[in-house]
Amino acid sequence: MTDNRKYEAQKREYEDPHEDVAPVPWILLLIIAGLFSWGAFYIFNTHFRYAATVGDHRVPADFAVPETEGGDIDGHQLYVAQCVACHQATGAGIPGVFPPLVGSEWVLRKPEVLVQILLHGISGEITVKGNKYNGVMPEFRDKFNDAELAAVATYLRTELGDNSVDPVSVDLVKAEREKTADKTDHWNGDADLAPMEE
Ligand code: HEC
């Protein structure tokens, strides 16, 4: 095959395929532009002439627990939610691990000390009903407001097991919280708490 004939054969071949530039159809651009300007027009021309009369009109403030009324809060419910995992439903605790609340001197003596325990928690050795415990009791100062703390403390003192001493008022909790507002760590068991009972 001569060079010339090779060239002729090449000339008969198809071109390599390639992609053309395919412009967006103008009709589509027109529709997009139309929708866009209709949207803008709609937003600027919408006036809410009527106050909405259906729907849930409650605001967060409606759900807030009133700080000064402890009476409506269910202390038992709070105990079940926050305390039973450790102190058990009966309040008997778990021997050697979690101290009992039923018959506990810390629950039944000064309400101020009980509130301080709940506010700031305990680490370090503490003696409850003659037995020593050395665990960690979490603090509840950020979890409970004054009314909730009063409700739990009242539940512990008046309803749990056969505990039956006077209830704890919201004002007492408030005063105790203010007294130790700067405290950021746990009470150190007997060492901190026993002197407070005197
Ligand atoms: C994570 C487990 C845990 C949770 C939850 C817990 N406690 Fe405690 N609590 C302890 C431990 C452990 C001690 C003993 C602390 C120590 O040994 O230093 C204790 C001690 C106490 C004491 C003083 C000792 C006694 O037995 O009287 C009181 C009162 C008390 N807790 C009440 C509560 C209440 C009320 C709640 C719920 C609001 C609660 N605790 C939640 C573990 C817990």
Short mmCIF file of C-alpha atoms and ligand atoms in Angstrom, two decimals:
data_model
loop_
_atom_site.label_atom_id
_atom_site.label_comp_id
_atom_site.label_asym_id
_atom_site.label_seq_id
_atom_site.Cartn_x
_atom_site.Cartn_y
_atom_site.Cartn_z
CA MET A 1 0.00 0.00 0.00
CA THR A 2 1.45 3.32 -1.01
CA ASP A 3 1.56 6.24 1.34
CA ASN A 4 -1.01 8.00 -0.76
CA ARG A 5 -3.56 5.21 -0.50
CA LYS A 6 -3.05 5.04 3.27
CA TYR A 7 -3.88 8.69 3.46
CA GLU A 8 -7.03 8.16 1.39
CA ALA A 9 -8.15 5.41 3.78
CA GLN A 10 -7.62 7.70 6.76
CA LYS A 11 -9.68 10.41 5.13
CA ARG A 12 -12.66 8.04 4.90
CA GLU A 13 -12.69 7.44 8.67
CA TYR A 14 -15.16 9.07 10.97
CA GLU A 15 -14.09 11.99 13.13
CA ASP A 16 -13.40 11.37 16.84
CA PRO A 17 -16.58 11.93 18.81
CA HIS A 18 -16.75 15.13 20.87
CA GLU A 19 -19.35 16.94 22.91
CA ASP A 20 -20.97 20.10 21.70
CA VAL A 21 -21.75 22.97 24.01
CA ALA A 22 -25.41 22.50 24.90
CA PRO A 23 -26.88 25.76 26.16
CA VAL A 24 -29.72 25.69 28.72
CA PRO A 25 -32.89 26.10 26.68
CA TRP A 26 -34.05 29.71 26.84
CA ILE A 27 -37.56 28.63 27.72
CA LEU A 28 -36.24 26.96 30.89
CA LEU A 29 -34.31 30.10 31.84
CA LEU A 30 -37.46 32.09 31.30
CA ILE A 31 -39.47 29.79 33.57
CA ILE A 32 -36.82 29.98 36.34
CA ALA A 33 -36.68 33.76 36.10
CA GLY A 34 -40.47 33.90 36.13
CA LEU A 35 -40.74 31.69 39.23
CA PHE A 36 -38.04 33.70 40.98
CA SER A 37 -39.70 37.05 40.38
CA TRP A 38 -43.10 35.62 41.26
CA GLY A 39 -41.60 34.36 44.58
CA ALA A 40 -40.08 37.75 45.38
CA PHE A 41 -43.31 39.49 44.45
CA TYR A 42 -45.29 37.07 46.62
CA ILE A 43 -43.08 37.57 49.68
CA PHE A 44 -43.17 41.35 49.46
CA ASN A 45 -46.90 41.45 48.90
CA THR A 46 -47.95 39.04 51.62
CA HIS A 47 -49.44 40.81 54.60
CA PHE A 48 -50.62 38.84 57.59
CA ARG A 49 -53.75 40.76 58.28
CA TYR A 50 -55.20 38.32 60.80
CA ALA A 51 -53.68 37.10 64.06
CA ALA A 52 -53.43 33.30 63.94
CA THR A 53 -56.30 31.94 65.95
CA VAL A 54 -55.46 28.26 65.80
CA GLY A 55 -52.39 26.52 67.18
CA ASP A 56 -50.56 26.22 70.45
CA HIS A 57 -50.05 29.64 71.97
CA ARG A 58 -48.17 28.52 75.07
CA VAL A 59 -44.74 30.08 75.56
CA PRO A 60 -41.84 28.58 77.55
CA ALA A 61 -42.78 30.70 80.57
CA ASP A 62 -46.07 28.81 80.82
CA PHE A 63 -44.17 25.62 81.56
CA ALA A 64 -41.81 27.08 84.15
CA VAL A 65 -42.20 25.72 87.65
CA PRO A 66 -43.10 28.61 89.94
CA GLU A 67 -40.09 29.14 92.25
CA THR A 68 -42.17 29.84 95.30
CA GLU A 69 -44.81 27.13 95.12
CA GLY A 70 -43.47 23.78 96.14
CA GLY A 71 -46.87 22.24 96.72
CA ASP A 72 -47.60 21.09 93.18
CA ILE A 73 -44.33 19.30 92.61
CA ASP A 74 -44.31 15.55 93.13
CA GLY A 75 -41.27 14.81 95.30
CA HIS A 76 -41.83 11.07 94.90
CA GLN A 77 -41.67 11.42 91.13
CA LEU A 78 -38.37 13.31 91.38
CA TYR A 79 -37.02 10.68 93.77
CA VAL A 80 -37.92 7.92 91.32
CA ALA A 81 -36.29 9.81 88.46
CA GLN A 82 -33.07 10.87 90.17
CA CYS A 83 -32.35 8.77 93.26
CA VAL A 84 -33.66 5.19 93.05
CA ALA A 85 -30.79 3.97 90.87
CA CYS A 86 -28.55 4.24 93.92
CA HIS A 87 -30.73 4.50 97.02
CA GLN A 88 -33.37 2.03 95.74
CA ALA A 89 -37.13 2.43 95.56
CA THR A 90 -37.57 1.51 99.20
CA GLY A 91 -34.87 3.97 100.31
CA ALA A 92 -32.99 1.10 101.93
CA GLY A 93 -29.88 1.61 99.77
CA ILE A 94 -27.46 -1.25 99.06
CA PRO A 95 -25.41 -2.42 102.03
CA GLY A 96 -21.81 -1.29 101.79
CA VAL A 97 -22.35 0.68 98.58
CA PHE A 98 -25.28 3.12 98.78
CA PRO A 99 -26.41 4.25 102.23
CA PRO A 100 -30.05 3.99 103.36
CA LEU A 101 -32.28 7.05 103.47
CA VAL A 102 -34.98 5.41 105.59
CA GLY A 103 -34.07 6.01 109.21
CA SER A 104 -30.91 7.90 108.22
CA GLU A 105 -29.84 10.55 110.70
CA TRP A 106 -28.79 12.80 107.80
CA VAL A 107 -32.32 12.78 106.46
CA LEU A 108 -34.15 13.03 109.77
CA ARG A 109 -32.07 15.55 111.74
CA LYS A 110 -31.49 19.14 110.56
CA PRO A 111 -33.28 19.89 107.25
CA GLU A 112 -30.49 22.43 106.54
CA VAL A 113 -27.87 19.66 106.39
CA LEU A 114 -30.08 17.44 104.22
CA VAL A 115 -30.52 20.33 101.78
CA GLN A 116 -26.77 20.99 101.74
CA ILE A 117 -26.15 17.30 100.94
CA LEU A 118 -28.59 17.45 98.04
CA LEU A 119 -27.21 20.77 96.76
CA HIS A 120 -23.53 19.86 96.74
CA GLY A 121 -23.22 16.06 96.98
CA ILE A 122 -20.75 14.08 99.08
CA SER A 123 -17.35 12.46 98.58
CA GLY A 124 -15.32 10.86 101.34
CA GLU A 125 -16.23 8.71 104.29
CA ILE A 126 -19.67 9.14 105.83
CA THR A 127 -21.28 7.17 108.63
CA VAL A 128 -24.97 6.32 108.19
CA LYS A 129 -26.85 4.31 110.84
CA GLY A 130 -23.57 3.10 112.26
CA ASN A 131 -22.08 1.90 108.94
CA LYS A 132 -19.32 3.63 107.02
CA TYR A 133 -19.69 4.42 103.32
CA ASN A 134 -17.08 5.85 101.01
CA GLY A 135 -18.69 6.55 97.66
CA VAL A 136 -19.75 9.57 95.68
CA MET A 137 -23.14 11.21 96.00
CA PRO A 138 -23.77 13.51 93.00
CA GLU A 139 -24.71 17.19 93.45
CA PHE A 140 -28.15 18.41 92.43
CA ARG A 141 -27.74 22.19 92.63
CA ASP A 142 -28.03 22.58 88.86
CA LYS A 143 -30.62 19.85 88.29
CA PHE A 144 -33.24 20.98 90.79
CA ASN A 145 -34.59 24.45 91.48
CA ASP A 146 -35.52 25.47 95.02
CA ALA A 147 -39.09 24.21 94.79
CA GLU A 148 -38.01 20.83 93.40
CA LEU A 149 -35.32 20.42 96.04
CA ALA A 150 -37.84 21.23 98.76
CA ALA A 151 -40.24 18.66 97.29
CA VAL A 152 -37.61 15.89 97.25
CA ALA A 153 -36.36 16.73 100.73
CA THR A 154 -39.94 16.77 102.00
CA TYR A 155 -40.62 13.42 100.39
CA LEU A 156 -37.53 11.93 102.09
CA ARG A 157 -38.54 13.27 105.49
CA THR A 158 -42.27 12.66 105.44
CA GLU A 159 -43.12 9.79 103.09
CA LEU A 160 -40.17 7.53 102.39
CA GLY A 161 -40.39 4.30 104.40
CA ASP A 162 -41.45 5.15 107.94
CA ASN A 163 -39.65 8.50 107.96
CA SER A 164 -41.94 11.09 109.48
CA VAL A 165 -40.55 14.43 110.52
CA ASP A 166 -41.41 17.96 109.45
CA PRO A 167 -41.37 18.97 105.75
CA VAL A 168 -38.79 21.28 104.15
CA SER A 169 -39.92 24.70 102.88
CA VAL A 170 -38.86 26.38 99.67
CA ASP A 171 -37.62 29.36 101.69
CA LEU A 172 -35.27 27.14 103.66
CA VAL A 173 -33.83 25.69 100.45
CA LYS A 174 -33.44 29.17 99.01
CA ALA A 175 -31.58 30.40 102.10
CA GLU A 176 -29.30 27.33 102.12
CA ARG A 177 -28.53 27.75 98.42
CA GLU A 178 -27.57 31.39 98.96
CA LYS A 179 -25.42 30.53 101.97
CA THR A 180 -23.21 28.19 99.91
CA ALA A 181 -23.61 29.81 96.49
CA ASP A 182 -19.82 29.87 95.99
CA LYS A 183 -19.31 26.18 96.67
CA THR A 184 -18.31 24.15 93.63
CA ASP A 185 -17.11 20.83 95.12
CA HIS A 186 -18.66 18.02 97.18
CA TRP A 187 -18.91 17.95 100.95
CA ASN A 188 -16.22 15.78 102.44
CA GLY A 189 -18.38 13.20 104.26
CA ASP A 190 -18.42 13.16 108.08
CA ALA A 191 -15.58 15.68 108.31
CA ASP A 192 -17.65 18.49 106.74
CA LEU A 193 -21.16 17.41 107.60
CA ALA A 194 -21.01 16.16 111.20
CA PRO A 195 -20.09 19.62 112.61
CA MET A 196 -23.09 21.08 110.75
CA GLU A 197 -25.47 18.84 112.70
CA GLU A 198 -24.31 20.32 116.02
C1 HEC B 1 -24.92 7.79 91.74
C2 HEC B 1 -25.55 7.29 92.91
C3 HEC B 1 -26.37 8.23 93.74
C4 HEC B 1 -27.46 8.98 93.35
C5 HEC B 1 -28.08 9.10 91.96
C6 HEC B 1 -27.93 9.64 94.54
N1 HEC B 1 -27.16 9.33 95.60
FE1 HEC B 1 -27.40 9.96 97.50
N2 HEC B 1 -25.67 9.04 98.03
C7 HEC B 1 -24.93 8.23 97.22
C8 HEC B 1 -23.74 7.78 97.94
C9 HEC B 1 -22.66 6.87 97.40
C10 HEC B 1 -23.81 8.37 99.21
C11 HEC B 1 -22.76 8.26 100.31
C12 HEC B 1 -21.64 9.25 99.98
C13 HEC B 1 -20.29 8.86 100.53
O1 HEC B 1 -20.08 7.69 100.78
O2 HEC B 1 -19.47 9.78 100.66
C14 HEC B 1 -25.06 9.13 99.24
C15 HEC B 1 -25.52 9.83 100.34
C16 HEC B 1 -26.75 10.44 100.43
C17 HEC B 1 -27.29 11.04 101.62
C18 HEC B 1 -26.61 11.14 103.01
C19 HEC B 1 -26.45 9.77 103.62
C20 HEC B 1 -27.76 9.09 103.89
O3 HEC B 1 -27.89 7.92 103.48
O4 HEC B 1 -28.66 9.69 104.50
C21 HEC B 1 -28.53 11.51 101.30
C22 HEC B 1 -29.51 12.20 102.23
C23 HEC B 1 -28.76 11.21 99.91
N3 HEC B 1 -27.65 10.56 99.40
C24 HEC B 1 -29.90 11.54 99.20
C25 HEC B 1 -30.04 11.40 97.83
C26 HEC B 1 -31.16 11.90 97.06
C27 HEC B 1 -32.38 12.55 97.64
C28 HEC B 1 -30.90 11.62 95.76
C29 HEC B 1 -31.73 12.00 94.54
C30 HEC B 1 -32.08 13.38 94.41
C31 HEC B 1 -29.62 10.93 95.70
N4 HEC B 1 -29.14 10.82 96.97
C32 HEC B 1 -29.05 10.47 94.55
C33 HEC B 1 -25.19 7.89 95.93
C34 HEC B 1 -26.19 8.47 95.15
#
